[in-house]
Short mmCIF file of N, CA and C in Angstrom, two decimals:
data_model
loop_
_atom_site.label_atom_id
_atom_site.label_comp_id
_atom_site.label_asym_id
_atom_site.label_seq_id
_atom_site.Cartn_x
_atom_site.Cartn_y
_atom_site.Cartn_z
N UNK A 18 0.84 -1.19 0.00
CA UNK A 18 0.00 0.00 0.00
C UNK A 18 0.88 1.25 0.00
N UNK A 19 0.66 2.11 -1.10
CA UNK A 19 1.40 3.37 -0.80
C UNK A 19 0.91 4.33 0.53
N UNK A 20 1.48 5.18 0.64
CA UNK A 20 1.43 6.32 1.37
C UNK A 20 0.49 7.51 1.09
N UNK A 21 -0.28 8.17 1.64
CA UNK A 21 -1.28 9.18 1.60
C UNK A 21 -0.48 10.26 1.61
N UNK A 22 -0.92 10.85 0.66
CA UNK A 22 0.13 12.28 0.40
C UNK A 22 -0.33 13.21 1.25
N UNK A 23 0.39 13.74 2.58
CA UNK A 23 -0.39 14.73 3.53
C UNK A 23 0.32 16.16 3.12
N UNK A 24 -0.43 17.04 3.26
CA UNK A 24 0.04 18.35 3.61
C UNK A 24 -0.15 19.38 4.86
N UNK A 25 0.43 19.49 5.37
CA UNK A 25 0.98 20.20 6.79
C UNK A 25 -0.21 22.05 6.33
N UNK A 26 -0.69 22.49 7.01
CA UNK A 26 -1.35 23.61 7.11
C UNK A 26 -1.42 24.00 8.60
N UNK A 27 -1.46 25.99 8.31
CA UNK A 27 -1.07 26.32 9.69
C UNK A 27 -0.98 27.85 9.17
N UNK A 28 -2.64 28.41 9.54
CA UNK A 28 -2.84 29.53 9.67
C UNK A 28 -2.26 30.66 11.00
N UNK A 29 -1.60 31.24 10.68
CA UNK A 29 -1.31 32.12 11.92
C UNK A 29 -1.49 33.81 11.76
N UNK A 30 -1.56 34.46 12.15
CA UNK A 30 -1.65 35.50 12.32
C UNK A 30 -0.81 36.79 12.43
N UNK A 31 -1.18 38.09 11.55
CA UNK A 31 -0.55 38.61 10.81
C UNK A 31 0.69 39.23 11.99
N UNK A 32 0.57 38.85 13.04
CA UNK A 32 1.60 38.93 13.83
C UNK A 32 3.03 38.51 13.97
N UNK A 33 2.87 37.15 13.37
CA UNK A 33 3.77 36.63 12.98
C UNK A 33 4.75 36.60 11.83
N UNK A 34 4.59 38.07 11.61
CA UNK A 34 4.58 38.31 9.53
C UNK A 34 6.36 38.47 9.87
N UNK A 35 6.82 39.16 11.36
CA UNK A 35 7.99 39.89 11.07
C UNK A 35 9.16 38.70 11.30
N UNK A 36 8.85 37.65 12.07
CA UNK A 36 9.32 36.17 12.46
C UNK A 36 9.00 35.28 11.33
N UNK A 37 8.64 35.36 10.22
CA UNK A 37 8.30 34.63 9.08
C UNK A 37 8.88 33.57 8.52
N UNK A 38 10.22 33.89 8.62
CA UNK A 38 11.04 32.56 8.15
C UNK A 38 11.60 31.45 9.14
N UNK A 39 11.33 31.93 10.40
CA UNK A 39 11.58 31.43 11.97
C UNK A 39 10.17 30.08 11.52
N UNK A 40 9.11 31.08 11.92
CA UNK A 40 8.03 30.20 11.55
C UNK A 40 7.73 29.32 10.08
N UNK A 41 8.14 29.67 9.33
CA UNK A 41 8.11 28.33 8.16
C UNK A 41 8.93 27.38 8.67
N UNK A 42 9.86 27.83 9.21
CA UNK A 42 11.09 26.98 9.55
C UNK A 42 10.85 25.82 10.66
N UNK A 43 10.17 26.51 11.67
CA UNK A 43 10.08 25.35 12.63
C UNK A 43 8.71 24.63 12.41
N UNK A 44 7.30 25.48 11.40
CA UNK A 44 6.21 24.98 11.18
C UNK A 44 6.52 23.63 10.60
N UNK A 45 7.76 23.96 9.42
CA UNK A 45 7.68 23.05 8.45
C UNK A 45 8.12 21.46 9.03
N UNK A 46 9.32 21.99 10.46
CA UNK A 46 10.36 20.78 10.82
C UNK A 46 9.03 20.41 12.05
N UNK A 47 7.90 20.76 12.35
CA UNK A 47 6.89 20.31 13.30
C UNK A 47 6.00 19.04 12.54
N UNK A 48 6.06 19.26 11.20
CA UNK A 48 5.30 18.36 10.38
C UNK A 48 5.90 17.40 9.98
N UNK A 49 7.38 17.37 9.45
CA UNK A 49 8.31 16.42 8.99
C UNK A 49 8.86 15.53 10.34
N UNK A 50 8.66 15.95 11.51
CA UNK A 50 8.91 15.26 12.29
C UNK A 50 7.91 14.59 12.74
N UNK A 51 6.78 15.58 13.16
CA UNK A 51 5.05 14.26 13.46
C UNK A 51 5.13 13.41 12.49
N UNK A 52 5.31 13.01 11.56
CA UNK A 52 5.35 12.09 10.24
C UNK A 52 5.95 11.51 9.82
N UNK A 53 7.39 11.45 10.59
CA UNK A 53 8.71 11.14 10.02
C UNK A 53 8.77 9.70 9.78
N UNK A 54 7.61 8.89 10.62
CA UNK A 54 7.80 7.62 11.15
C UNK A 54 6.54 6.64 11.04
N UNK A 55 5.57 7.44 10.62
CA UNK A 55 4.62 7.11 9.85
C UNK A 55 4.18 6.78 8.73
N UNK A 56 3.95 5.09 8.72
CA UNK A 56 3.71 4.33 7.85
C UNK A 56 3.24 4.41 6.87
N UNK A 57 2.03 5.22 7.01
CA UNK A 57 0.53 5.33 6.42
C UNK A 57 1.13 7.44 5.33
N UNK A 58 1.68 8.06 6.44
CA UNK A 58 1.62 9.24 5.76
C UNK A 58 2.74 9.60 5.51
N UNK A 59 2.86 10.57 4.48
CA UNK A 59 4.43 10.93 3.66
C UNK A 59 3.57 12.37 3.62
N UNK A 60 4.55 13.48 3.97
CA UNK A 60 4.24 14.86 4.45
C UNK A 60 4.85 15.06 2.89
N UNK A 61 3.60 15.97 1.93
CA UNK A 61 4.14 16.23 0.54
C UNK A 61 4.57 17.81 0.41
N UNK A 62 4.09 18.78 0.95
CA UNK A 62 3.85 20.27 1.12
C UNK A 62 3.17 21.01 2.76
N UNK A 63 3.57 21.91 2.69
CA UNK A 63 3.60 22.70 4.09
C UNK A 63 2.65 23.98 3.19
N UNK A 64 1.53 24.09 3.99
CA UNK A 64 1.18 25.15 3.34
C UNK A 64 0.40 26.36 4.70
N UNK A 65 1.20 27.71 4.51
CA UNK A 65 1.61 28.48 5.65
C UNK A 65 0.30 29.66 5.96
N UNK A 66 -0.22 30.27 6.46
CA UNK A 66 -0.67 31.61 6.03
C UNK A 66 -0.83 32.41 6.88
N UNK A 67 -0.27 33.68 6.96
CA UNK A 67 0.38 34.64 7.97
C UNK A 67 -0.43 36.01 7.52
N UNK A 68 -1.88 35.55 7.80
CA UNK A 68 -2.85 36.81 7.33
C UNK A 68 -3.78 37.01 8.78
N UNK A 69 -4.67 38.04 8.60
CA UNK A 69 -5.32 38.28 9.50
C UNK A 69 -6.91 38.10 9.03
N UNK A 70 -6.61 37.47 7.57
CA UNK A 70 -8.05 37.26 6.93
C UNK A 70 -8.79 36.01 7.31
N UNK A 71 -9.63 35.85 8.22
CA UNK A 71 -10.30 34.63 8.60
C UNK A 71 -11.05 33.73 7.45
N UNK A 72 -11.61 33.87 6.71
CA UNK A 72 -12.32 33.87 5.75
C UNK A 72 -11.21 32.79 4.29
N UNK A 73 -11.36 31.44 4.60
CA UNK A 73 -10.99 30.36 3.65
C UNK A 73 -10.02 31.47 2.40
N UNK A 74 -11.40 31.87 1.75
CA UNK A 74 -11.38 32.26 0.53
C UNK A 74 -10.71 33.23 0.17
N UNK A 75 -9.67 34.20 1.41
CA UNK A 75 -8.80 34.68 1.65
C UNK A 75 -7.30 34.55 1.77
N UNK A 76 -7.89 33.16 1.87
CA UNK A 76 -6.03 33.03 2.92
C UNK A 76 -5.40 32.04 1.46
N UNK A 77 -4.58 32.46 0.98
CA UNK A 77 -3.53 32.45 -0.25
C UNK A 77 -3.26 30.85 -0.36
N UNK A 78 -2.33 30.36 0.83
CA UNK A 78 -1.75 29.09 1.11
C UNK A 78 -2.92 28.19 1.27
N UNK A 79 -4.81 28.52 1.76
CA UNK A 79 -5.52 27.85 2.14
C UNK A 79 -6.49 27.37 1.07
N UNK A 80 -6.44 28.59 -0.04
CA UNK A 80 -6.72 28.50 -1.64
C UNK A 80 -5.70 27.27 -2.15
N UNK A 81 -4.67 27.58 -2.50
CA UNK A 81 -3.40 26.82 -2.76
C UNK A 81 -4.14 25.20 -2.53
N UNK A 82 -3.93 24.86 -1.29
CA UNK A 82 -3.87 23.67 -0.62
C UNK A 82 -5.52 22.89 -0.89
N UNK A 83 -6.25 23.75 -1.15
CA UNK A 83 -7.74 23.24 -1.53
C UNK A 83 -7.70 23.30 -3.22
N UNK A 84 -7.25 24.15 -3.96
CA UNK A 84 -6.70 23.29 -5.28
C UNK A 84 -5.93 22.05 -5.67
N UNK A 85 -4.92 22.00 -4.98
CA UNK A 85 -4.11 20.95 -4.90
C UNK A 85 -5.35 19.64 -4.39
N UNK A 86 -5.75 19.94 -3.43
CA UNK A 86 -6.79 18.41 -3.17
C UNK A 86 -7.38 18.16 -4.23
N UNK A 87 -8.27 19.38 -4.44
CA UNK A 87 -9.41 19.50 -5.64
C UNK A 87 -8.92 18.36 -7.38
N UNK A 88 -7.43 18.47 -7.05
CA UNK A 88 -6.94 17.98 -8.51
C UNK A 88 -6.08 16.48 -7.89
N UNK A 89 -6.45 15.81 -6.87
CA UNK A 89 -5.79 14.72 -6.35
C UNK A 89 -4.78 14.61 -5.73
N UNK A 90 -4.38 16.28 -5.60
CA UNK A 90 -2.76 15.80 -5.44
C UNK A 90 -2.41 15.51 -3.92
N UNK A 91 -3.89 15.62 -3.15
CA UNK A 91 -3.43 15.93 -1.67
C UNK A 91 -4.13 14.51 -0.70
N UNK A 92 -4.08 13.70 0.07
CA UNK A 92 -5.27 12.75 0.18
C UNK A 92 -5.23 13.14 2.03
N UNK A 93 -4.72 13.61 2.51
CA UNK A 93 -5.11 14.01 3.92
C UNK A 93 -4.43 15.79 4.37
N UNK A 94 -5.35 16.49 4.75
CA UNK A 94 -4.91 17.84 5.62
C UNK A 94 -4.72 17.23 7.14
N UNK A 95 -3.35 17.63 7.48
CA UNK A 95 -2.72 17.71 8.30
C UNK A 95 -2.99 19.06 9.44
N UNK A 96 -3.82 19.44 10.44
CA UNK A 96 -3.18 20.23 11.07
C UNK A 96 -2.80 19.97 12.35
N UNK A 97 -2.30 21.06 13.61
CA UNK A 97 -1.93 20.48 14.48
C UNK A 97 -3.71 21.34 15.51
N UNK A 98 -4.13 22.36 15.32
CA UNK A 98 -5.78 22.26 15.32
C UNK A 98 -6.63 22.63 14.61
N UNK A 99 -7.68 22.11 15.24
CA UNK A 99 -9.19 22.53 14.11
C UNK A 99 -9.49 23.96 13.69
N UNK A 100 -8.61 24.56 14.62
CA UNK A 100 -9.09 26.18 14.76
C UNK A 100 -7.96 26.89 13.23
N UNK A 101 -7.37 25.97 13.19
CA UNK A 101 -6.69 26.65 11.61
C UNK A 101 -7.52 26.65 10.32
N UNK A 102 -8.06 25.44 10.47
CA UNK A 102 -9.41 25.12 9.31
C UNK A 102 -9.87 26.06 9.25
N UNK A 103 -10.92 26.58 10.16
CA UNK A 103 -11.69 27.96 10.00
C UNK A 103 -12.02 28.65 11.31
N UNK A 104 -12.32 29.81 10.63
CA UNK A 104 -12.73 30.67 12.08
C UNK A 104 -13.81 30.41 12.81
N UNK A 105 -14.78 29.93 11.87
CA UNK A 105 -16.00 29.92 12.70
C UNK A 105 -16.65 28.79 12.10
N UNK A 106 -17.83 28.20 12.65
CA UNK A 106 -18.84 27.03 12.28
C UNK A 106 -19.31 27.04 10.67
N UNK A 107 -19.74 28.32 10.43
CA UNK A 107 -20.35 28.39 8.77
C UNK A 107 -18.65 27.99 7.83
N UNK A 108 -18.01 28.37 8.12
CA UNK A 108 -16.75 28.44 7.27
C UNK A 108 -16.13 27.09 7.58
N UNK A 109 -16.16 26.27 8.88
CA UNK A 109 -15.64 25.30 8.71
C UNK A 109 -16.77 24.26 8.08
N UNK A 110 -18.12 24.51 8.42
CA UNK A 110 -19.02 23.48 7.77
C UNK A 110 -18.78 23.57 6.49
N UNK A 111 -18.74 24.62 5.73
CA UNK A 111 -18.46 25.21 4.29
C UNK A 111 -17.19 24.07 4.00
N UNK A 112 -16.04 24.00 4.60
CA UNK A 112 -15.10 23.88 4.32
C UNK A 112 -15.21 21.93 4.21
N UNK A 113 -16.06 21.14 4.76
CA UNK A 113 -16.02 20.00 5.00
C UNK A 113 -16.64 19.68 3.95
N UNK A 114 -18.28 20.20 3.59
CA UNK A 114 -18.76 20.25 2.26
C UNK A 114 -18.31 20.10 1.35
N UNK A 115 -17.20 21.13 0.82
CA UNK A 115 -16.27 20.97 -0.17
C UNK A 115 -15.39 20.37 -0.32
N UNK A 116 -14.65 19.97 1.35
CA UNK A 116 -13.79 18.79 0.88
C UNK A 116 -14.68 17.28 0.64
N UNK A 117 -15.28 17.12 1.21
CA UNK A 117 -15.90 15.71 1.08
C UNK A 117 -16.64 15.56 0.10
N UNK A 118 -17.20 16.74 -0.93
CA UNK A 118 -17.81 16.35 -2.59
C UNK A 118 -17.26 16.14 -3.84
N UNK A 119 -15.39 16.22 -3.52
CA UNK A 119 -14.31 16.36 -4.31
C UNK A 119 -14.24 15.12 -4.81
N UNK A 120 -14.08 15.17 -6.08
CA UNK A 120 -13.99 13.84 -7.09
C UNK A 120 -12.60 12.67 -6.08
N UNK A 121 -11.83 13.55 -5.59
CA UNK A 121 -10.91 12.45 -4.53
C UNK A 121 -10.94 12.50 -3.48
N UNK A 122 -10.67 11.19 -2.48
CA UNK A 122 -11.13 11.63 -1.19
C UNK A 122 -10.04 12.44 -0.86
N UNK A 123 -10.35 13.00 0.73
CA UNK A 123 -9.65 14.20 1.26
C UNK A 123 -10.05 13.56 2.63
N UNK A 124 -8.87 13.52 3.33
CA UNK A 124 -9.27 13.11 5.03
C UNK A 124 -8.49 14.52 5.94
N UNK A 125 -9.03 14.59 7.15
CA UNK A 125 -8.67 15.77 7.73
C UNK A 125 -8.42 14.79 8.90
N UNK A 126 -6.66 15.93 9.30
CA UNK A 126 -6.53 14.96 10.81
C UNK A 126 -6.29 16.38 11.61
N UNK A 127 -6.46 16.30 12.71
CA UNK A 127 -5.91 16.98 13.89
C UNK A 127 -5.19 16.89 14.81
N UNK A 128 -4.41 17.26 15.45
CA UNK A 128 -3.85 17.33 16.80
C UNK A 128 -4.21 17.01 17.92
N UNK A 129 -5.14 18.07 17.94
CA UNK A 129 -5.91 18.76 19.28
C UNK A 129 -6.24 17.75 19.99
N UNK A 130 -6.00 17.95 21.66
CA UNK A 130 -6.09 17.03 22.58
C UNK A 130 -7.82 16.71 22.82
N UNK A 131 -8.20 18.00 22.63
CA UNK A 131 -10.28 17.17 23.24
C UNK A 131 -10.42 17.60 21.57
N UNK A 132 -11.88 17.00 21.48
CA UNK A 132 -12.12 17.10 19.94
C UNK A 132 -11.61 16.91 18.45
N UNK A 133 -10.65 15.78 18.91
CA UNK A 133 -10.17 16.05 17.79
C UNK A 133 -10.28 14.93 16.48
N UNK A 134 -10.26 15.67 15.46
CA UNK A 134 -10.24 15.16 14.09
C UNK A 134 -9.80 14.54 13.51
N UNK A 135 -9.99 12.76 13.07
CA UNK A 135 -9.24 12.19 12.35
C UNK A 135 -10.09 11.29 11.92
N UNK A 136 -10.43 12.05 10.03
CA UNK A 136 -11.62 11.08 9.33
C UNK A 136 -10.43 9.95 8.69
N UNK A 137 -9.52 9.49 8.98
CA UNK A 137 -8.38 8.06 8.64
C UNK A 137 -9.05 6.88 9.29
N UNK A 138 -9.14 7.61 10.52
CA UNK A 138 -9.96 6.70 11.30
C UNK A 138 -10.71 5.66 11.50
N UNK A 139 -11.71 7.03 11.12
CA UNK A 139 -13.02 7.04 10.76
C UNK A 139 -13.58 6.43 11.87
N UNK A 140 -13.17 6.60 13.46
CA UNK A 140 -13.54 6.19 14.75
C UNK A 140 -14.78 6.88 14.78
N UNK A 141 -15.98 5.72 15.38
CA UNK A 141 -17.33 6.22 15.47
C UNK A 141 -17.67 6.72 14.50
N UNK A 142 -17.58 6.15 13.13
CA UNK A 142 -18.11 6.89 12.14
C UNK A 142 -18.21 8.39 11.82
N UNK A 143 -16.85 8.81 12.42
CA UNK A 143 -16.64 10.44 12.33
C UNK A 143 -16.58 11.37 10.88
N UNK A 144 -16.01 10.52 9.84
CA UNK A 144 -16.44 10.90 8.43
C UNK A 144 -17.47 10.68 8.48
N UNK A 145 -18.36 10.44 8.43
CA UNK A 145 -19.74 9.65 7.83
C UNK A 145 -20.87 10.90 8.75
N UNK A 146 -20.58 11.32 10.10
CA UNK A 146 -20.98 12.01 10.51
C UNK A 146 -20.60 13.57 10.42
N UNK A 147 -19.77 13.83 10.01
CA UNK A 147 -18.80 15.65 9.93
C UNK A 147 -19.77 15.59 8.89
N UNK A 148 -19.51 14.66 8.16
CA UNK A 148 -20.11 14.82 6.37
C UNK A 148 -22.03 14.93 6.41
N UNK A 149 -22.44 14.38 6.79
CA UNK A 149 -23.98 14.34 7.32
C UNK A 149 -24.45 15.83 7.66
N UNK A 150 -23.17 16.36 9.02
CA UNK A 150 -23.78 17.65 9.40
C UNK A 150 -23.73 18.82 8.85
N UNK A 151 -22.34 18.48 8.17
CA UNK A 151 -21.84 19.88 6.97
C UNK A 151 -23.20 19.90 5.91
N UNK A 152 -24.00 18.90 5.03
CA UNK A 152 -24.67 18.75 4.41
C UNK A 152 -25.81 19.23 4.89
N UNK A 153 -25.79 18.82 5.75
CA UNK A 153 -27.47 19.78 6.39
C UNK A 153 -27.26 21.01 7.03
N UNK A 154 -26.31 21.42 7.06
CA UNK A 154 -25.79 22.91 7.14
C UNK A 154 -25.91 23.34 6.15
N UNK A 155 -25.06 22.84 5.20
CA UNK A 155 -25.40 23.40 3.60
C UNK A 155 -27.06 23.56 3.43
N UNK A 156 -27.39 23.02 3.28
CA UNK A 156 -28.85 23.15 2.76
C UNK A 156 -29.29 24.09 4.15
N UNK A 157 -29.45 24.63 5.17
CA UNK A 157 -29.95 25.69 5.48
C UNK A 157 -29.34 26.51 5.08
N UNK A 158 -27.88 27.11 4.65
CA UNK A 158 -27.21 28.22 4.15
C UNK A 158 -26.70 27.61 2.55
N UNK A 159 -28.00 27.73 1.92
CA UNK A 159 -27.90 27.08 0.48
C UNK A 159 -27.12 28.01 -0.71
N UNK A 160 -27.83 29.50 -0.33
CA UNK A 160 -27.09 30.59 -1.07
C UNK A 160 -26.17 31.21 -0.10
N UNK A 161 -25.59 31.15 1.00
CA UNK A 161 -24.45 31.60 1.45
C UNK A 161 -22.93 30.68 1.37
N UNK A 162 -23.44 29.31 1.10
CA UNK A 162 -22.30 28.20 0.58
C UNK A 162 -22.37 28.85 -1.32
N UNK A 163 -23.12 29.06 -1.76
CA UNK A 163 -23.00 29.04 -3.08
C UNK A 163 -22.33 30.33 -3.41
N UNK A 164 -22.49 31.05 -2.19
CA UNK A 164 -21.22 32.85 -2.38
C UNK A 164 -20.39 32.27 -1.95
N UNK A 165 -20.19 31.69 -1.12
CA UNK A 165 -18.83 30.87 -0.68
C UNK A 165 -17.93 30.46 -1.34
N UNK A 166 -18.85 29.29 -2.04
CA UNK A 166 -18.10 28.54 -2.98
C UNK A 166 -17.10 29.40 -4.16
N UNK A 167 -18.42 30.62 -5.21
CA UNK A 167 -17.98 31.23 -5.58
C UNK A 167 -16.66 31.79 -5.70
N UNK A 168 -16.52 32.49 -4.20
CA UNK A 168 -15.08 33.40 -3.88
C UNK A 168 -13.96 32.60 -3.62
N UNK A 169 -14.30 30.99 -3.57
CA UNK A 169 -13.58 29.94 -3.32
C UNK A 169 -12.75 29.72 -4.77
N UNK A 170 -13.96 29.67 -5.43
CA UNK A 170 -13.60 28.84 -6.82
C UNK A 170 -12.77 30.09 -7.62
N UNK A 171 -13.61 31.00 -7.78
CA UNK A 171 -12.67 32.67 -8.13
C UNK A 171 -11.51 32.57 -7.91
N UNK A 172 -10.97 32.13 -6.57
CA UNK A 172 -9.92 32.70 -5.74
C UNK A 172 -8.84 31.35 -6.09
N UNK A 173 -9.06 30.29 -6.56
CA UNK A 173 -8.35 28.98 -7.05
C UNK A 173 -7.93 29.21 -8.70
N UNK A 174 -8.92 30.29 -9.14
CA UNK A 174 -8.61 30.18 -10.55
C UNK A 174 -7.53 30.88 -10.92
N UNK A 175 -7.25 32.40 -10.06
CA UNK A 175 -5.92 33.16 -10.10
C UNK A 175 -4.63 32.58 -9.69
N UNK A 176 -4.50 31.30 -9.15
CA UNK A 176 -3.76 30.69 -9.09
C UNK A 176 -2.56 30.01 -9.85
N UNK A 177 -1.46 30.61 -10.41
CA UNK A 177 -0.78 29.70 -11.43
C UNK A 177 -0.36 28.05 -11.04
#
């Protein structure tokens, strides 16, 4: 069995803009080392973003890294928490939606000590359920996922 191509993500804040290469630096050696030894995952890309824009469809590296899935190249997001995914409930439900309707799968793992995320798992049917609730989220915010998506898809296409 090959290896799941992971990529390391890790929103931080525009605070961190002046320490920038400190932080790629140790973000990047935080991921290559959680992974170093792991069977199942091979760390393919680190993808960084040092904005103050909460909002997916903003953040450069978070565009980036949701194209890259979108076209196969990615089969698990790596973070170390949930709170990098998104800022808030609509944006992370948004964000599960879209990964889980993608022509390839996409698994999300986490860190985080309570709550945390790992559809590899799939302990207690935790894909099967993220995916259930994002969907019926969607459909009450039917046209606010579809502006979503929009500034999503917009924002993937300027992408070289």
């Amino acid at each position: 069995m090959s290896k799941l191509r992971a990529a390391g993500y890790v929103k931080l804040a525009k605070l961190w803009e002046k320490s920038k290469d400190k932080v790629i630096e140790v973000t990047s050696r935080y991921f290559v080392e959680r992974y170093a030894n792991d069977e199942n995952i091979s760390v393919q890309g680190i993808y960084i973003d040092i904005t103050g824009n909460k909002n997916i469809y903003r953040r450069p590296e978070m565009v980036h890294l949701l194209r890259d899935c979108s076209m196969g190249q990615i089969d698990v997001i790596c973070v170390q928490t949930r709170a990098y995914l998104a800022a808030n409930t609509e944006e992370l439900f948004f964000l599960l939606n879209y990964l889980f309707e993608l022509e390839y799968r996409v698994d999300i793992k986490t860190d985080d000590n309570d709550r945390r995320i790992d559809t590899l798992l799939n302990s207690e049917n935790q894909r099967t359920l993220l995916r259930n609730t994002a969907v019926q989220y969607v459909n009450i915010k039917k046209d606010e996922y579809k502006t979503w998506l929009g500034k999503l898809e917009k924002a993937m296409d300027k992408i070289k």
